[in-house]
Short mmCIF file of C-alpha atoms in Angstrom, two decimals:
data_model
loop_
_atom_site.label_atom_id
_atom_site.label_comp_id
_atom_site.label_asym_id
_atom_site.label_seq_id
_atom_site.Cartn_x
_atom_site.Cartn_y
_atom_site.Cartn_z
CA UNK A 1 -8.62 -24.55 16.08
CA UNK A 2 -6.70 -23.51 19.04
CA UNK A 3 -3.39 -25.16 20.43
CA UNK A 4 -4.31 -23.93 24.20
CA UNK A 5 -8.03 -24.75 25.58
CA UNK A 6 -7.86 -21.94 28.38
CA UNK A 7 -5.98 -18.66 28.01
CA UNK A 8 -2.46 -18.52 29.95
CA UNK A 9 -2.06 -16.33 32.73
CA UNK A 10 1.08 -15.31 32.02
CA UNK A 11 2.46 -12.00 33.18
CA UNK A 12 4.52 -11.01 29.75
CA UNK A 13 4.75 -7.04 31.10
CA UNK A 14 6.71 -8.47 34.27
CA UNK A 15 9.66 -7.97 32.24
CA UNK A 16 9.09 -5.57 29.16
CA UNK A 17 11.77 -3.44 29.87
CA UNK A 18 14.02 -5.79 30.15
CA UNK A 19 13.00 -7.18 27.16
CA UNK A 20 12.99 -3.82 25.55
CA UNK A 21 16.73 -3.03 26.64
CA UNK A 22 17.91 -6.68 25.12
CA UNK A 23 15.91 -5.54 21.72
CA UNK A 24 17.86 -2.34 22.01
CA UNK A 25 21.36 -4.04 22.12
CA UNK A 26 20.36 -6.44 19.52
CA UNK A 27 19.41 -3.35 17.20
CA UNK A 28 22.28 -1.69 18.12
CA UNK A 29 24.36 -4.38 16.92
CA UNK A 30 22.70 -4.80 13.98
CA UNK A 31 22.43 -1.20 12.95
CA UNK A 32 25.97 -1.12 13.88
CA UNK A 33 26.93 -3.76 11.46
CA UNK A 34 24.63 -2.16 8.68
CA UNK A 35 26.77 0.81 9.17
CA UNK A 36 30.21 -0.44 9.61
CA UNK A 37 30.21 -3.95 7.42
CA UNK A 38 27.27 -2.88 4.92
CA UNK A 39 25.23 -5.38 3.17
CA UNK A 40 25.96 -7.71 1.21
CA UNK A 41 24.03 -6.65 -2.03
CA UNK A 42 23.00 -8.61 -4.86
CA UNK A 43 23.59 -8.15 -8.53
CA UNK A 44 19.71 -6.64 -8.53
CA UNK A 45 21.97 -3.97 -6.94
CA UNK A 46 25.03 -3.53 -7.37
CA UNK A 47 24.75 -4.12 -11.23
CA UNK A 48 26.99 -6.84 -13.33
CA UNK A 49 26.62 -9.90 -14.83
CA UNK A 50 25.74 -13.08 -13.44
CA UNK A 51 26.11 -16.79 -15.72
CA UNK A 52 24.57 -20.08 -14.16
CA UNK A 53 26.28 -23.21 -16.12
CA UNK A 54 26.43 -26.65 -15.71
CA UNK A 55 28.43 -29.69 -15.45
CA UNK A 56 28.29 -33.13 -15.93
CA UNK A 57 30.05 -34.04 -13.06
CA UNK A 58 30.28 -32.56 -9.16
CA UNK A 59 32.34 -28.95 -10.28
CA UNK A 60 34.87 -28.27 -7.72
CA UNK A 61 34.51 -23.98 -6.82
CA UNK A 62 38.37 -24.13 -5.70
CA UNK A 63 39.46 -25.17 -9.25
CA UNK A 64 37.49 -22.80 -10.78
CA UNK A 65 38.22 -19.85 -8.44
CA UNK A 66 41.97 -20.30 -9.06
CA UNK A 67 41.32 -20.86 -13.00
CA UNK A 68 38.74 -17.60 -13.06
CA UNK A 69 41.76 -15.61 -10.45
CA UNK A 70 44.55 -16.39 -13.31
CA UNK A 71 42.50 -14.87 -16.17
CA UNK A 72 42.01 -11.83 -14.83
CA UNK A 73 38.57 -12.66 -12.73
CA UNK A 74 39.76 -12.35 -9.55
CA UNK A 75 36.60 -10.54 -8.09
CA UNK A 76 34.45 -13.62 -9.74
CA UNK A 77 32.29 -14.89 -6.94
CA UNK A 78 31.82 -18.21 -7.48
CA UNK A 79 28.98 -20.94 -5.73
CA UNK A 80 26.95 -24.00 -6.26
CA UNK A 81 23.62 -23.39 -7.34
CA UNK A 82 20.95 -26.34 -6.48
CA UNK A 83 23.03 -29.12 -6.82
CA UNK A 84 26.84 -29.83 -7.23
CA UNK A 85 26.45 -30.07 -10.88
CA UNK A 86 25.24 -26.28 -11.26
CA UNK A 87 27.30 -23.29 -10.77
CA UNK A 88 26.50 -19.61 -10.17
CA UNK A 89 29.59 -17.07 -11.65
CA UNK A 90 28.63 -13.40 -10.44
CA UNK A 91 31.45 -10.56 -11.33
CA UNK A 92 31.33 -6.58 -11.69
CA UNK A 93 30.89 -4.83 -14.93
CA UNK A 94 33.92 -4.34 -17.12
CA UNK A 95 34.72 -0.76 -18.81
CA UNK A 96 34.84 -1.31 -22.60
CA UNK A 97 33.28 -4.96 -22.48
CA UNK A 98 29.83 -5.90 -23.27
CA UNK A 99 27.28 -8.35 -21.21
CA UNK A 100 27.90 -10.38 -24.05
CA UNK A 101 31.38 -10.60 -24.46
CA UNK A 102 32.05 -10.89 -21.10
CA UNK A 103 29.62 -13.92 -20.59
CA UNK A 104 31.40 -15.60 -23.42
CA UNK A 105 34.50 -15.07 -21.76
CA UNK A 106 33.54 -16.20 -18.66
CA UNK A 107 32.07 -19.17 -20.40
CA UNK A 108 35.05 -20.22 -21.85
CA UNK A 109 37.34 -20.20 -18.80
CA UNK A 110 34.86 -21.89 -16.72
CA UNK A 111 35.03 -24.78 -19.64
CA UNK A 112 38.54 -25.19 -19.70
CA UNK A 113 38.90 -26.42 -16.32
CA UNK A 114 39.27 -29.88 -15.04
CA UNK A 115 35.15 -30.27 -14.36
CA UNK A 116 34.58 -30.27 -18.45
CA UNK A 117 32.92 -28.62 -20.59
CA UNK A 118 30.21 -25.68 -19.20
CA UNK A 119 27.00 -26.21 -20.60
CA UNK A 120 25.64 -21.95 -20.38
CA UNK A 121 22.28 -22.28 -18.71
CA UNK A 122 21.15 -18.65 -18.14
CA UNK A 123 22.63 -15.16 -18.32
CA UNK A 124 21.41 -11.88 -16.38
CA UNK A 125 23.23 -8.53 -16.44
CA UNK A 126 21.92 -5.16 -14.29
CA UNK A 127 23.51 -1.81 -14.87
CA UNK A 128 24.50 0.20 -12.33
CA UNK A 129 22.10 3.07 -12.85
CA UNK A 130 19.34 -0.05 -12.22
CA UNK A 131 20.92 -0.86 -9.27
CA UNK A 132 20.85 2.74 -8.27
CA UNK A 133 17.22 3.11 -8.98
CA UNK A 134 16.30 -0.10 -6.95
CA UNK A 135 18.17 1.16 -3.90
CA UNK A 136 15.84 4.35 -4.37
CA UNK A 137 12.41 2.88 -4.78
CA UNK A 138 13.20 0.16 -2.13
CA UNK A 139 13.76 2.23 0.44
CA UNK A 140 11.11 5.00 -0.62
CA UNK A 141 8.90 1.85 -0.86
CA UNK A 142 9.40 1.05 2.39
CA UNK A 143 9.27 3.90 4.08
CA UNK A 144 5.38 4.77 1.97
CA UNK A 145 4.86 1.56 3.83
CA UNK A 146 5.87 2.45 7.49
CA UNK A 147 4.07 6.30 6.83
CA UNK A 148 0.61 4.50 5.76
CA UNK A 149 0.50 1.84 8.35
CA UNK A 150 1.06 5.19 10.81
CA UNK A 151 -1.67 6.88 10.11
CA UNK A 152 -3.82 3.87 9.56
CA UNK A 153 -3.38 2.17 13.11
CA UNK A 154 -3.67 6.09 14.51
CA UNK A 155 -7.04 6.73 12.67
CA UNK A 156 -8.36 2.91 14.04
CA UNK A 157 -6.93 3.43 17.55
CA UNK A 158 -4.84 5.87 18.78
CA UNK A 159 -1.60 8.07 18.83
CA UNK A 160 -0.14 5.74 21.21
CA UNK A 161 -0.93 2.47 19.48
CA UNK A 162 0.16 3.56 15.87
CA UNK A 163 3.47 4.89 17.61
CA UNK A 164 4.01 1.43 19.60
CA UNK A 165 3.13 0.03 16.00
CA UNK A 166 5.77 1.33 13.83
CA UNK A 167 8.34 1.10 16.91
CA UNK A 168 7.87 -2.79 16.20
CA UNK A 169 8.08 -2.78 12.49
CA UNK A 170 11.56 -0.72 12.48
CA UNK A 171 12.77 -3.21 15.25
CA UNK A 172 11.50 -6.03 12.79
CA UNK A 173 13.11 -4.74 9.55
CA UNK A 174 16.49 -3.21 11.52
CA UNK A 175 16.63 -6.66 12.96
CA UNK A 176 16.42 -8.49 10.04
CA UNK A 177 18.42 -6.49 8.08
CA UNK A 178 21.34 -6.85 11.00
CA UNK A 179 20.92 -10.52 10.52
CA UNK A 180 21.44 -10.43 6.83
CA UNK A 181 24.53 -8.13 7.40
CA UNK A 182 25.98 -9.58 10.13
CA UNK A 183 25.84 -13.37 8.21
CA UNK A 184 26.99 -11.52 5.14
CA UNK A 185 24.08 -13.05 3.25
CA UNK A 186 23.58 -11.31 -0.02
CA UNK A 187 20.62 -8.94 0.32
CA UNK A 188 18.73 -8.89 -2.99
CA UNK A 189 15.02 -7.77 -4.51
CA UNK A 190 13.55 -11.30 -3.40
CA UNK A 191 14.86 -10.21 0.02
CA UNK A 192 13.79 -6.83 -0.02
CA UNK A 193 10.02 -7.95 -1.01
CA UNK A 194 10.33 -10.78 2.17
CA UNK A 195 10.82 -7.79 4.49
CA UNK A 196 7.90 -5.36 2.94
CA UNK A 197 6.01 -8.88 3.55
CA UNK A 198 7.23 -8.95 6.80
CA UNK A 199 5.88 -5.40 7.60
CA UNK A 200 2.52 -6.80 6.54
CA UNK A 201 2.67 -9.86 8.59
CA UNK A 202 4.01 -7.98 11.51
CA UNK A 203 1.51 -5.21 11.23
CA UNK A 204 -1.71 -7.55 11.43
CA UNK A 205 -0.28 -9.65 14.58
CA UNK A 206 0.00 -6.10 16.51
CA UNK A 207 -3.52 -5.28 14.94
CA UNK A 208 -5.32 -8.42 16.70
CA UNK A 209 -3.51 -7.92 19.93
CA UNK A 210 -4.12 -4.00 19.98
CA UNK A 211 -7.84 -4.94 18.90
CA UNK A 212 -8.02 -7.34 21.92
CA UNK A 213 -6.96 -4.50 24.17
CA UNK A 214 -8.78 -2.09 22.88
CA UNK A 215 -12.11 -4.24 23.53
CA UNK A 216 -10.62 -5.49 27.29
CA UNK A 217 -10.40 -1.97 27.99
CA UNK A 218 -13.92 -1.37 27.33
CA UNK A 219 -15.26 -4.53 29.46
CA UNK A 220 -12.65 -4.70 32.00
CA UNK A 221 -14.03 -2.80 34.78
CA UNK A 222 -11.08 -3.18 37.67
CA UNK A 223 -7.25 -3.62 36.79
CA UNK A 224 -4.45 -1.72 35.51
CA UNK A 225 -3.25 -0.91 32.28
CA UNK A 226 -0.49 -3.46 32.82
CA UNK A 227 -3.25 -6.16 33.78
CA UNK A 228 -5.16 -5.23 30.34
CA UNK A 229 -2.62 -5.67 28.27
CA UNK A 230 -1.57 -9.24 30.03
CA UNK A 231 -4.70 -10.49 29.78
CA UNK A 232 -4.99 -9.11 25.99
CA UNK A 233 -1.64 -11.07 24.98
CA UNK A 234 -3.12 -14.81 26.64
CA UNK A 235 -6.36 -14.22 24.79
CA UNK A 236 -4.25 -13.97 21.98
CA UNK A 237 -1.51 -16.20 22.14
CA UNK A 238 -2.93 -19.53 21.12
CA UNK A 239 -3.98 -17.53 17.58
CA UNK A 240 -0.54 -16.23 17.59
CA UNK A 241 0.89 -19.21 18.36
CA UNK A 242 -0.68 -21.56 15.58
CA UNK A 243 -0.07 -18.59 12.74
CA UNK A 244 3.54 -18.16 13.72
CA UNK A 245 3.72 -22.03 13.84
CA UNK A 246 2.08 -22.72 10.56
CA UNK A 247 3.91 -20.13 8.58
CA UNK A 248 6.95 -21.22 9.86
CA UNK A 249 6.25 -24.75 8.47
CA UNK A 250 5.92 -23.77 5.09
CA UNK A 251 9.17 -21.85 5.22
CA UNK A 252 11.18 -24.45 6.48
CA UNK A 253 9.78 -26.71 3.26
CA UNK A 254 10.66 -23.39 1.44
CA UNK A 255 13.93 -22.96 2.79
CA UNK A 256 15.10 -26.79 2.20
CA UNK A 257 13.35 -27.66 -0.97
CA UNK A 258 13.05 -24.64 -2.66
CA UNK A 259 15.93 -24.12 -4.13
CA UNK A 260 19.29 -21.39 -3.89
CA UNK A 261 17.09 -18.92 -6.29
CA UNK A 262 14.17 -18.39 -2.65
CA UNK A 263 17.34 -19.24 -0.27
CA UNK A 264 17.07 -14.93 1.08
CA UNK A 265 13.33 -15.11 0.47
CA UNK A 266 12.67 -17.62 2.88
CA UNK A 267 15.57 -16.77 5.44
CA UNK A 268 14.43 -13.53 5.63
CA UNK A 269 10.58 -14.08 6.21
CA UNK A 270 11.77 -17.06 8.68
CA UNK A 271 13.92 -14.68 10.53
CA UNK A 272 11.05 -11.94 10.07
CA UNK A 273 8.32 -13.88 11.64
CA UNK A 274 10.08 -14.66 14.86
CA UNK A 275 11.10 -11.24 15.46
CA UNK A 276 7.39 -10.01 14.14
CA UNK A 277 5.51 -12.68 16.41
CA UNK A 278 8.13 -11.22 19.38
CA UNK A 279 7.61 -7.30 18.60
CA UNK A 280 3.76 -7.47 18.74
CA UNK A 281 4.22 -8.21 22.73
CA UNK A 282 7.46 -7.08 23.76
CA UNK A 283 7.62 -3.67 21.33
CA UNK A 284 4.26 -2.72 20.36
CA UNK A 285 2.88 -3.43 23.31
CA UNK A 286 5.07 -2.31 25.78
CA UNK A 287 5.46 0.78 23.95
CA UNK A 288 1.94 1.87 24.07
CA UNK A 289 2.06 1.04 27.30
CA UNK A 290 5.32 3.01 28.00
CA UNK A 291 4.05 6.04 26.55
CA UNK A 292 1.02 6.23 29.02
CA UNK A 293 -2.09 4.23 27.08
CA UNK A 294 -4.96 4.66 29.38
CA UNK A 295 -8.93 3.47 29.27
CA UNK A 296 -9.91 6.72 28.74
CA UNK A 297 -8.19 7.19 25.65
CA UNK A 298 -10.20 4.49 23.63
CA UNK A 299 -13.71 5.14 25.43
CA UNK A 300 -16.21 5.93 22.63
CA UNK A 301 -16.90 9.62 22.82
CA UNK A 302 -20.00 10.86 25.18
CA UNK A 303 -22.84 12.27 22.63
CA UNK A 304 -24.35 15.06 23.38
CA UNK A 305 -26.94 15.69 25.79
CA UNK A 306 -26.51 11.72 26.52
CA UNK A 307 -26.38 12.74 30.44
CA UNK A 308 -29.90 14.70 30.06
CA UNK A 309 -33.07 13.83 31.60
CA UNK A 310 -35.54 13.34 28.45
CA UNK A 311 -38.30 16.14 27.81
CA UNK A 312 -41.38 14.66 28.08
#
């Protein structure tokens, strides 16, 4: 199924560097707020307890952010959680008090406010040394990741390509990592495994473009690099276009119906698939193309004696 009969003829590498310099100021900016502002981390990280409740009526989170501040849980944070009924309580360890006792706590303040009595629906505590330990293998699981997909795309094509490659899936994670920082949307493991799926889904749109050029290179006898690579992207883009399309589709359903719990899960793929679908033509590409990508480089080698009269 395609969306467009013919291929386009549009000249995408008329402005890459353009293109490029805006994706540098966005990264920038992002990075920048990484830095500066930090992310919001979860409780997968950061370590405490967290108590979903619920109520029989709509629970107002101003009367039970002033009723948590006056007992002493000031640092509570405090959200609906599916519906108006159900309430989320997250809040830092305590020294000297126990998951336990400080759920029951919790529970008891948050059931002596005018909503009514808190019915205790789940409980989930992470130590700190956890949260440590996640940080860790996250980011050493991401960067295995990044290093394997390196020497992968330079074994299949070459130097060039598998540099253009990872350039796009640094600008895809930075990006969406910026977005999640700059928002202030708590970063958590769901959100962590949306961007190692982002890699992935990233990594095999620059794959079937690079492929494409790779083979145009081979057949196309007159024209540029430049022209290559143009022509490579049309051939392309109705593909691209329905995948992005699709996926998109079912993460909007996921994002609306799915619930607070895949809320980061689905923001961050949604937000990782635009950039990803972007990268493969304005990063990747351009990259390769930047650092000097020629036919020559992805001719099959001569074998020997090819250019030899046979002995007869």
């Amino acid at each position: 199924m395609q969306i467009l009969k013919q291929p386009p003829q549009f000249d995408f590498m008329r402005v890459h560097k353009t293109a490029m310099m805006i994706s540098m100021i966005f990264l920038l900016i992002g990075l920048g707020s990484v830095v500066t502002k930090g992310m919001n981390l979860g409780i997968d990280f950061t370590g405490g307890t967290l108590i979903e409740v619920g109520y029989q009526q709509a629970a107002e989170l101003s009367s039970l952010r002033d009723t948590l501040a006056k007992q002493g849980f000031d640092d509570a944070v405090v959200q609906h959680f599916g519906t108006a009924k159900d309430v989320l309580v997250r809040i830092a360890p305590r020294e000297g008090v126990t998951s336990a006792q400080l759920s029951t706590q919790l529970l008891a303040v948050l059931s002596s406010t005018e909503n009514g009595t808190a019915d205790m629906r789940r409980v989930e505590f992470v130590g700190p040394q956890i949260g440590d330990e996640l940080i860790e293998k996250g980011g050493l699981a991401m960067l295995t990741a990044l290093g394997c997909i390196l020497v992968y795309v330079w074994i299949r094509f070459e130097k060039r390509f598998a540099l253009g490659a990872i350039a796009a899936l640094v600008h895809d994670v930075i990006f969406t990592m910026g977005a999640f920082s700059i928002l202030g949307l708590e970063f958590d493991l769901t959100v962590l495994a949306a961007i190692l799926a982002v890699i992935g889904y990233s990594l095999n749109d620059t794959i079937v473009v690079f492929d494409r050029v790779r083979e145009n290179f081979r057949k196309m006898r007159k024209g540029t690099p430049t022209d290559v690579v143009n022509q490579s992207i049309n051939q392309t883009l109705s593909r691209t276009m329905m995948t992005s399309l699709t996926t998109l589709l079912v993460l909007v359903a996921l994002f609306i119906f799915g619930g607070e719990l895949i809320h980061g899960f689905a923001t961050a793929l949604i937000v990782g698939i635009v950039v990803g679908t972007y990268s493969s033509i304005y990063i990747a590409s351009a990259s390769a193309l930047m650092l000097g990508v020629t036919k020559e480089d992805l001719l099959p080698p001569d074998k020997e004696g090819e250019d030899q009269e046979p002995v007869m």
